[in-house]
JSON list of C-alpha atoms and ligand atoms in Angstrom, two decimals:
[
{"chain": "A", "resi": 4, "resn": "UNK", "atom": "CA", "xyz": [29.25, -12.99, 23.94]},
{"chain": "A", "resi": 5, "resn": "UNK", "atom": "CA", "xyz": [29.17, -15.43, 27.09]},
{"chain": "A", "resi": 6, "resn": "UNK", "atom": "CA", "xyz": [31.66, -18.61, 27.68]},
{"chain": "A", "resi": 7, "resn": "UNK", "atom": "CA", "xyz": [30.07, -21.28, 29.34]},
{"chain": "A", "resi": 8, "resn": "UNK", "atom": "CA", "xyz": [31.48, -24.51, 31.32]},
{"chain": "A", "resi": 9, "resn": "UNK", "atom": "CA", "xyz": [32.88, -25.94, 28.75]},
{"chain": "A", "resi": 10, "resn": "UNK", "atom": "CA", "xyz": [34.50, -23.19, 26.85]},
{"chain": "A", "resi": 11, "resn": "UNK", "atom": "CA", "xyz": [31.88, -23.35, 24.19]},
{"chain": "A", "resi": 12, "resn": "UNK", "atom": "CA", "xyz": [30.33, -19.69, 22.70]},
{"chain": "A", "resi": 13, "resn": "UNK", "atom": "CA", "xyz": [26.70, -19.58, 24.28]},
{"chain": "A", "resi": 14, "resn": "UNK", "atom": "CA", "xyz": [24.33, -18.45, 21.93]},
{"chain": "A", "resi": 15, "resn": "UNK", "atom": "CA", "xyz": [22.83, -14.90, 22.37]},
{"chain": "A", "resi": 16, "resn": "UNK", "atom": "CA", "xyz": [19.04, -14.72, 23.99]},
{"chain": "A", "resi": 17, "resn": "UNK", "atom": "CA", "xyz": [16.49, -14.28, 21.30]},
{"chain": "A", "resi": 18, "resn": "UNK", "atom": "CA", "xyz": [15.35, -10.44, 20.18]},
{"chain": "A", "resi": 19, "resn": "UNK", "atom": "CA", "xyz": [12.33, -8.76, 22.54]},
{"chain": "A", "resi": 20, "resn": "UNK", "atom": "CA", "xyz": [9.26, -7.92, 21.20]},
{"chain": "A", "resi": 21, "resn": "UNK", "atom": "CA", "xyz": [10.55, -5.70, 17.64]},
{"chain": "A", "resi": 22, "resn": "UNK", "atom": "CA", "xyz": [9.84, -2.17, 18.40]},
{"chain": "A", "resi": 23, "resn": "UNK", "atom": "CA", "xyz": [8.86, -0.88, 14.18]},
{"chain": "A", "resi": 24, "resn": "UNK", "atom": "CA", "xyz": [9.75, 1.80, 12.05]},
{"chain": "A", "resi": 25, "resn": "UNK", "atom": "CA", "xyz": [7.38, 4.92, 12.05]},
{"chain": "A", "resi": 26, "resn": "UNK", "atom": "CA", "xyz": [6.80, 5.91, 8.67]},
{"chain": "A", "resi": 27, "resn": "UNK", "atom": "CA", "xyz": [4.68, 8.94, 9.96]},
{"chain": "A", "resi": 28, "resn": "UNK", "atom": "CA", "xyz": [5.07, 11.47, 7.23]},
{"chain": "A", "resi": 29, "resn": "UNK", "atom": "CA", "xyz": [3.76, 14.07, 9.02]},
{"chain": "A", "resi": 30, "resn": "UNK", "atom": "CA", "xyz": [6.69, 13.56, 12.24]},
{"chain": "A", "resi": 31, "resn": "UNK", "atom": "CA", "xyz": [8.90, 14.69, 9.29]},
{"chain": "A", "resi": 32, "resn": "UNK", "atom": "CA", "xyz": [10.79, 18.31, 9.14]},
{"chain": "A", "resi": 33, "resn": "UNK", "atom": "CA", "xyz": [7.76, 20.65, 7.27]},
{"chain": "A", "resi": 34, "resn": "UNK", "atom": "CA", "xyz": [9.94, 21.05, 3.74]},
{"chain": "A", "resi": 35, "resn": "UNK", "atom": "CA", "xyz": [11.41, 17.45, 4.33]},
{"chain": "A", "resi": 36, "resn": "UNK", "atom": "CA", "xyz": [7.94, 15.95, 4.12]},
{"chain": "A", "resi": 37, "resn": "UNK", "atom": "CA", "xyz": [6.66, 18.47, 1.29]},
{"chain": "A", "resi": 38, "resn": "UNK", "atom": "CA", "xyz": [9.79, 17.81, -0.54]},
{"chain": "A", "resi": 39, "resn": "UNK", "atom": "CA", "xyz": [9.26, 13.47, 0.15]},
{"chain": "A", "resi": 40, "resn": "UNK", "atom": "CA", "xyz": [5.76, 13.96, -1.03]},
{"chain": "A", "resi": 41, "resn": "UNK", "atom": "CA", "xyz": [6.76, 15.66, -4.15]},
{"chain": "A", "resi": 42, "resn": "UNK", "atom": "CA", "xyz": [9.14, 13.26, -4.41]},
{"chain": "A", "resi": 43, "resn": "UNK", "atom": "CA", "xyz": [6.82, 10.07, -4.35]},
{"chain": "A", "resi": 44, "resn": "UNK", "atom": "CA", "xyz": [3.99, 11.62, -6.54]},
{"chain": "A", "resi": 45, "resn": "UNK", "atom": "CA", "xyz": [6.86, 11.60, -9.75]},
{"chain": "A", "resi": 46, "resn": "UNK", "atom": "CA", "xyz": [7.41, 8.28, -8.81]},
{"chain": "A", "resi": 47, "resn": "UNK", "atom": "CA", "xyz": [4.14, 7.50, -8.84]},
{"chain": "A", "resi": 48, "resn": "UNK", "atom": "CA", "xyz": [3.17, 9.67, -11.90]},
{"chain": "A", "resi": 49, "resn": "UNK", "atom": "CA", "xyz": [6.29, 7.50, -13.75]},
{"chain": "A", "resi": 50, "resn": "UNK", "atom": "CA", "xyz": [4.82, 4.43, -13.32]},
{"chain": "A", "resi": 51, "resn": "UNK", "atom": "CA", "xyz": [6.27, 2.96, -9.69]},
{"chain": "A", "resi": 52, "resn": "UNK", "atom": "CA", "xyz": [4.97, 1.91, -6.69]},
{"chain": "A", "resi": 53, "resn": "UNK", "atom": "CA", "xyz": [6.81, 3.83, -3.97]},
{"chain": "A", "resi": 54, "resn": "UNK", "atom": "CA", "xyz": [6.88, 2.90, -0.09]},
{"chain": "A", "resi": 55, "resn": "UNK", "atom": "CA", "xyz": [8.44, 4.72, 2.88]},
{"chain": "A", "resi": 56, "resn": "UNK", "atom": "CA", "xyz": [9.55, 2.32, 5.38]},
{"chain": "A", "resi": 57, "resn": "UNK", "atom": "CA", "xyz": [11.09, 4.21, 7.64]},
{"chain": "A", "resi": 58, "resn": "UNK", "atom": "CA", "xyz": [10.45, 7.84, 8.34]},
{"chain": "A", "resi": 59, "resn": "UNK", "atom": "CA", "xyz": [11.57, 9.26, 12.13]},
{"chain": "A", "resi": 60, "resn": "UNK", "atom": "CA", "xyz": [13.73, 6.98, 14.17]},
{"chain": "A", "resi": 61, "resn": "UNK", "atom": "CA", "xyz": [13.19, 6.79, 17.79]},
{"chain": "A", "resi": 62, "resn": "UNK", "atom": "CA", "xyz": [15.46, 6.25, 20.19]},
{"chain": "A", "resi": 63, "resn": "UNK", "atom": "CA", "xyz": [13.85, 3.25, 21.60]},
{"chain": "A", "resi": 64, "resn": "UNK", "atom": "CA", "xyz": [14.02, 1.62, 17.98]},
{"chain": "A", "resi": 65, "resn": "UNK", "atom": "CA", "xyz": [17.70, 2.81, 17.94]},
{"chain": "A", "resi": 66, "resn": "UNK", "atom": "CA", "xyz": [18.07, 1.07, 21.12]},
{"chain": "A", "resi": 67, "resn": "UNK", "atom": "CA", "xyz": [16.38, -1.97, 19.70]},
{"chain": "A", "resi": 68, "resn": "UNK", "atom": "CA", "xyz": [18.56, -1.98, 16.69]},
{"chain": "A", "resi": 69, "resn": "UNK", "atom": "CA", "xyz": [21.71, -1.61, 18.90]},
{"chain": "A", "resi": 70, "resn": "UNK", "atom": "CA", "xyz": [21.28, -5.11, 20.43]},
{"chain": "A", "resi": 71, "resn": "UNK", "atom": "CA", "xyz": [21.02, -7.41, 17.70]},
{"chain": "A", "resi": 72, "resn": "UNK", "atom": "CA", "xyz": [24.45, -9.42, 18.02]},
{"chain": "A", "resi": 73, "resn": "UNK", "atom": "CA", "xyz": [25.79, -7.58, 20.76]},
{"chain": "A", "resi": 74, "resn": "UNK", "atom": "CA", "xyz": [22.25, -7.86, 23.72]},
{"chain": "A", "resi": 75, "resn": "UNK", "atom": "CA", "xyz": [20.18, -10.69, 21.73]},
{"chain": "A", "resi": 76, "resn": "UNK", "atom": "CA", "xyz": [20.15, -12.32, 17.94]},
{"chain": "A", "resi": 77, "resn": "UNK", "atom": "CA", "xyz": [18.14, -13.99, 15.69]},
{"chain": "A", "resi": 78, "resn": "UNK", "atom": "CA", "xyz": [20.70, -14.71, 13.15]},
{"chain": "A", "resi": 79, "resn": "UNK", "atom": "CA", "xyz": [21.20, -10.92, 11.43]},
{"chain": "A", "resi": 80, "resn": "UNK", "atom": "CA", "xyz": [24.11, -10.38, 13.81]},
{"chain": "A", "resi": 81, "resn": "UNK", "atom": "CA", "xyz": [25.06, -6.65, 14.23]},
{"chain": "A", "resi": 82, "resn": "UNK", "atom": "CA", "xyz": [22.79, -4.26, 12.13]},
{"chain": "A", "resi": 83, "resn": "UNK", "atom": "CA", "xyz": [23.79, -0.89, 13.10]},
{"chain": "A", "resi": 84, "resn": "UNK", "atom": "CA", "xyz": [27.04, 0.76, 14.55]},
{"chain": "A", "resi": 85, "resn": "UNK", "atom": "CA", "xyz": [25.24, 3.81, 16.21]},
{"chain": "A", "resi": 86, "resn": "UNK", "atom": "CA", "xyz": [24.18, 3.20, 19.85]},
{"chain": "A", "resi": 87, "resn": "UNK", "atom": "CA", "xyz": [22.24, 6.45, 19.85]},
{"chain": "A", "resi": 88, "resn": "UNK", "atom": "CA", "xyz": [19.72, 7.64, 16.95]},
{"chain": "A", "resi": 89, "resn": "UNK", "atom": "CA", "xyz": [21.87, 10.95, 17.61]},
{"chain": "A", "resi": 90, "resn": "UNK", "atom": "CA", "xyz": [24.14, 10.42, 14.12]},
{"chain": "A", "resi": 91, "resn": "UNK", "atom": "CA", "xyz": [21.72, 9.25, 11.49]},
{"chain": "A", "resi": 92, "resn": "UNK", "atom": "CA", "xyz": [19.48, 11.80, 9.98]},
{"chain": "A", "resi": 93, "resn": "UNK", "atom": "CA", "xyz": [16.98, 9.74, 10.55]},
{"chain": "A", "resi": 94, "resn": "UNK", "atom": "CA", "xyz": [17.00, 10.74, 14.30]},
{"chain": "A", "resi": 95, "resn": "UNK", "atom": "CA", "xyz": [16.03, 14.39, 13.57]},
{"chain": "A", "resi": 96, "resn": "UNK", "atom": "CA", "xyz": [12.71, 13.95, 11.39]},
{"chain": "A", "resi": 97, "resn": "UNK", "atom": "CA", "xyz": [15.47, 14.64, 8.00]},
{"chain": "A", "resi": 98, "resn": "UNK", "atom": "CA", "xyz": [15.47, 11.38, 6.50]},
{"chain": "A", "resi": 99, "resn": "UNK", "atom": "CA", "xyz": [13.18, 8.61, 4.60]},
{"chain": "A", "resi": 100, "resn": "UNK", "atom": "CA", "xyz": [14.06, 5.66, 3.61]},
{"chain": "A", "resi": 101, "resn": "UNK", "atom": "CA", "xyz": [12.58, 5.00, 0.40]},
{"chain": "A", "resi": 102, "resn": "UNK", "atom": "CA", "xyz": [11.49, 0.85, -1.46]},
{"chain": "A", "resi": 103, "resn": "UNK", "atom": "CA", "xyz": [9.48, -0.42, -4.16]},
{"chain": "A", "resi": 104, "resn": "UNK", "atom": "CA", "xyz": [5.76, -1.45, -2.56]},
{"chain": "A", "resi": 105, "resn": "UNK", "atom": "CA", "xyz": [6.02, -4.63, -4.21]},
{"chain": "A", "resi": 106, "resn": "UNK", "atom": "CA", "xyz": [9.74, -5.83, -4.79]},
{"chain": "A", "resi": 107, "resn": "UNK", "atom": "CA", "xyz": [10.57, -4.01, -1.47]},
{"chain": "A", "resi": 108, "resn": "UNK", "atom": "CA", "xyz": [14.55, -4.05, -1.52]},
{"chain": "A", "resi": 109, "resn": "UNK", "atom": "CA", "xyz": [14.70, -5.58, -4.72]},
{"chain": "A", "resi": 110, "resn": "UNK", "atom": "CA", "xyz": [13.27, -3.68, -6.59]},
{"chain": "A", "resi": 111, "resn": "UNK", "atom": "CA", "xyz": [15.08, -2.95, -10.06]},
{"chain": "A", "resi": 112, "resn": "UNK", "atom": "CA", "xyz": [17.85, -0.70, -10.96]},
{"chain": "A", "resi": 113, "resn": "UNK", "atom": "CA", "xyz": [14.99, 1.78, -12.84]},
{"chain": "A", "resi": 114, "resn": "UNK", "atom": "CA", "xyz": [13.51, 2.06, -9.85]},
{"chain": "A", "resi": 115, "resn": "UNK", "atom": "CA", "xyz": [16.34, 3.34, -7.79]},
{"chain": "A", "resi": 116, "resn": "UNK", "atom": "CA", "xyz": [17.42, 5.47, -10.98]},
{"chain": "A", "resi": 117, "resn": "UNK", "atom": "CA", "xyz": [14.01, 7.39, -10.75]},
{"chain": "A", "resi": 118, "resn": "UNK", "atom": "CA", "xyz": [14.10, 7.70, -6.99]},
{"chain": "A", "resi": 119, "resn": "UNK", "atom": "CA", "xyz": [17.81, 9.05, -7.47]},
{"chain": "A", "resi": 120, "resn": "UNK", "atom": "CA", "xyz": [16.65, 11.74, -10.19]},
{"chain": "A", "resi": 121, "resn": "UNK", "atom": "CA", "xyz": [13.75, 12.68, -8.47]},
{"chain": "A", "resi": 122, "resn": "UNK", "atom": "CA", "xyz": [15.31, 13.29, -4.88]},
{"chain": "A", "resi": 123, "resn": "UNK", "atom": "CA", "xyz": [17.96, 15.54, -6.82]},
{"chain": "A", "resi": 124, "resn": "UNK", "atom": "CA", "xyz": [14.97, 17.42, -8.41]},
{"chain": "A", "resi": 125, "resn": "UNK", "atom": "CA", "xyz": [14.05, 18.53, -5.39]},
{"chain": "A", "resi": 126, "resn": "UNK", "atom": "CA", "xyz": [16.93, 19.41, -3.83]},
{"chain": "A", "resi": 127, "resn": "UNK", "atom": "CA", "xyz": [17.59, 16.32, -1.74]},
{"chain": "A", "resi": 128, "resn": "UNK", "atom": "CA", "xyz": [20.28, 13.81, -0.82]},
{"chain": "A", "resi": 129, "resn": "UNK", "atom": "CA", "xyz": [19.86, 10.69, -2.34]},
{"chain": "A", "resi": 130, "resn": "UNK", "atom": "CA", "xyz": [21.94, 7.34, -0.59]},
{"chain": "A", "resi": 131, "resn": "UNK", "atom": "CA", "xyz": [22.54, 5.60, -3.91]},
{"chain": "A", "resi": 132, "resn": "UNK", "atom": "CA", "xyz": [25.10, 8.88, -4.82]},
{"chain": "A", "resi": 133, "resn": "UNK", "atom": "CA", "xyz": [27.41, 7.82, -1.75]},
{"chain": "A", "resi": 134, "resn": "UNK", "atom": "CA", "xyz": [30.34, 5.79, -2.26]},
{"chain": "A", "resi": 135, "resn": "UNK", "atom": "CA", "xyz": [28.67, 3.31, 0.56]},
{"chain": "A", "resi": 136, "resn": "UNK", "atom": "CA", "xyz": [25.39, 3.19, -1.32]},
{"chain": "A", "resi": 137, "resn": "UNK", "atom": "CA", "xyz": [22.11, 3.15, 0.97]},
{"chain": "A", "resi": 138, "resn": "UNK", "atom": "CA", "xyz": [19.50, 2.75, -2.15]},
{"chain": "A", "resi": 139, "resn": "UNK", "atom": "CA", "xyz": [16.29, 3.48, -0.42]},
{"chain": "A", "resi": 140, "resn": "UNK", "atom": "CA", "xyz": [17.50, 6.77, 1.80]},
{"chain": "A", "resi": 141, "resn": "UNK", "atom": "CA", "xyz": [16.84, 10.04, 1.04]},
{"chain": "A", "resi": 142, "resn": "UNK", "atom": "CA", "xyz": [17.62, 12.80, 3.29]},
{"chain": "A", "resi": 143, "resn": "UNK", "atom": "CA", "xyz": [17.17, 16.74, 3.21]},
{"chain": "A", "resi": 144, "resn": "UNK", "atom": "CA", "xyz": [20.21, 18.88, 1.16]},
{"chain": "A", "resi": 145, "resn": "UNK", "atom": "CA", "xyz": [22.08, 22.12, 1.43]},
{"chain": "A", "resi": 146, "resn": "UNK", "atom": "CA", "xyz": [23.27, 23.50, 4.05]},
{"chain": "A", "resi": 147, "resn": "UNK", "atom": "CA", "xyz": [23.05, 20.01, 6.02]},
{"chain": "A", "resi": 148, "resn": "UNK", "atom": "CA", "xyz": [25.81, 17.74, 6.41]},
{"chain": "A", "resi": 149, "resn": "UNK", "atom": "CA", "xyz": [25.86, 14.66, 5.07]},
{"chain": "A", "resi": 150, "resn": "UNK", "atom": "CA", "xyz": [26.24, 13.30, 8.78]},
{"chain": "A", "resi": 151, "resn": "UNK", "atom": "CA", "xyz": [24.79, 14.97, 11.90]},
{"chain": "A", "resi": 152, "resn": "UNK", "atom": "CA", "xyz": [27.79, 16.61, 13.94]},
{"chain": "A", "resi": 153, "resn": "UNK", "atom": "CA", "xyz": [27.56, 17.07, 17.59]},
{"chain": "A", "resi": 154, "resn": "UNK", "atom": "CA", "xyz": [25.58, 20.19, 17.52]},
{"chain": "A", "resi": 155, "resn": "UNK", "atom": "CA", "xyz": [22.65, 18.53, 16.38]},
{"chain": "A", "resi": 156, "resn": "UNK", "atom": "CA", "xyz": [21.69, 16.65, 19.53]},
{"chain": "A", "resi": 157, "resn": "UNK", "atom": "CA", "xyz": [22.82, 19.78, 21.40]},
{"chain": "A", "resi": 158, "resn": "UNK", "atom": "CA", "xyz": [20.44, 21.64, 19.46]},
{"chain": "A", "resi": 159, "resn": "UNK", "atom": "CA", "xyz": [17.63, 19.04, 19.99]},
{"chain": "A", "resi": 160, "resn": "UNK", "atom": "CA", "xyz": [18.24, 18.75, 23.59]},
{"chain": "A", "resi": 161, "resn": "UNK", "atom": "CA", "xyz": [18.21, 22.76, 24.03]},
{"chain": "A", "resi": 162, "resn": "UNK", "atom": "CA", "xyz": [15.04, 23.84, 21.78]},
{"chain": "A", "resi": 163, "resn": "UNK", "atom": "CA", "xyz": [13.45, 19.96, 20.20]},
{"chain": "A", "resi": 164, "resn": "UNK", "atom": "CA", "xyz": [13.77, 18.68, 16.84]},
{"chain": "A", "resi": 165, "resn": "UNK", "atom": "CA", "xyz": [12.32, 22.47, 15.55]},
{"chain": "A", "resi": 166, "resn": "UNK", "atom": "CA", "xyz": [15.64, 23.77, 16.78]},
{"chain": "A", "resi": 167, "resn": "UNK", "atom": "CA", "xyz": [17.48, 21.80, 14.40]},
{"chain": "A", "resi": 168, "resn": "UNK", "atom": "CA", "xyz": [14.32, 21.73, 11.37]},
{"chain": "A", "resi": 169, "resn": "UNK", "atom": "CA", "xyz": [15.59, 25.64, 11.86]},
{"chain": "A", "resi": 170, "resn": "UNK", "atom": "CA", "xyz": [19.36, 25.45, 11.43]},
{"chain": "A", "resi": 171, "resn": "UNK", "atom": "CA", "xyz": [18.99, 23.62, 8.20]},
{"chain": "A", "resi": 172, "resn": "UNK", "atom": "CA", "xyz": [15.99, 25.83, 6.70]},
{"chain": "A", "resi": 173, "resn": "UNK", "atom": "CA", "xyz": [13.78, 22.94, 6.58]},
{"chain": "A", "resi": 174, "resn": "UNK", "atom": "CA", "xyz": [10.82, 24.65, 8.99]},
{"chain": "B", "resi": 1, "resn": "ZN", "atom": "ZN1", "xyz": [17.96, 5.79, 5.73]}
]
């Protein structure tokens, strides 16, 4: 944040142009996106309307997240505390996040409750069990960590996101 002239807090430059989630399935770790599929056809056989929003995250739309409230704003201040895609899940091709079609984020507590059982089902992590609650994510189980440590982007630099698909069984 600048000071100008008169000691006052100038306001941050408006965002650039948004750079948007991929929701590719098929960017996804093999079992991953088998396992996500699975996962949204019991939703769907249940009765809801299931949406992935975000899929694999770039580093360019890591980048782009970064700057809200520290580079630019448009009023949602800071929205992420990683710099790098490197420590999410998301980064690798191993996570989804996960919304109701039509209520999006609000969608009602059923809704995350069948998500929740369904992940489990198939073996997955599922963000509503942590103690800071991410509803929508979903990310791929045992023997990954709930966090990436820093042999994950060591891996990805050395032999691509297949390297690291490998180390977790997920090829
Ligand atoms: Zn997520």
């Amino acid at each position: 944040m600048e000071v100008d002239e008169e000691g006052g807090l100038m306001a941050l430059p408006k965002p650039p142009r948004e750079i948007s989630a991929d929701r590719d399935l098929a960017k996804l770790a093999p079992r991953f996106r088998a396992a996500v599929e699975r996962v949204l056809a019991e939703m769907r056989r249940a009765g809801f309307q299931p949406a992935v929003v975000e899929a694999l995250r770039t580093p360019e739309r890591q980048e782009y997240l970064f700057g809200f409230g520290r580079s630019y704003d448009d009023g949602r201040g800071v929205v992420t505390q990683a710099s790098t895609a490197d420590w999410s899940w998301h980064g690798y091709g191993l996570a989804v996040d996960i919304v109701c079609a039509k209520r999006a984020w609000d969608a009602p507590p059923e809704f995350w409750r069948a998500l929740g059982a369904a992940a489990r089902d198939e073996g997955l992590v599922w963000g509503g069990d942590w103690k800071m609650r991410d509803l929508p994510h979903v990310q791929w189980g045992a023997p990954m960590r709930q966090a990436p440590s820093a042999r994950a982007p060591k891996l990805r630099d050395e032999g691509g996101l297949e390297a690291v698909w490998r180390a977790v069984g997920a090829v």
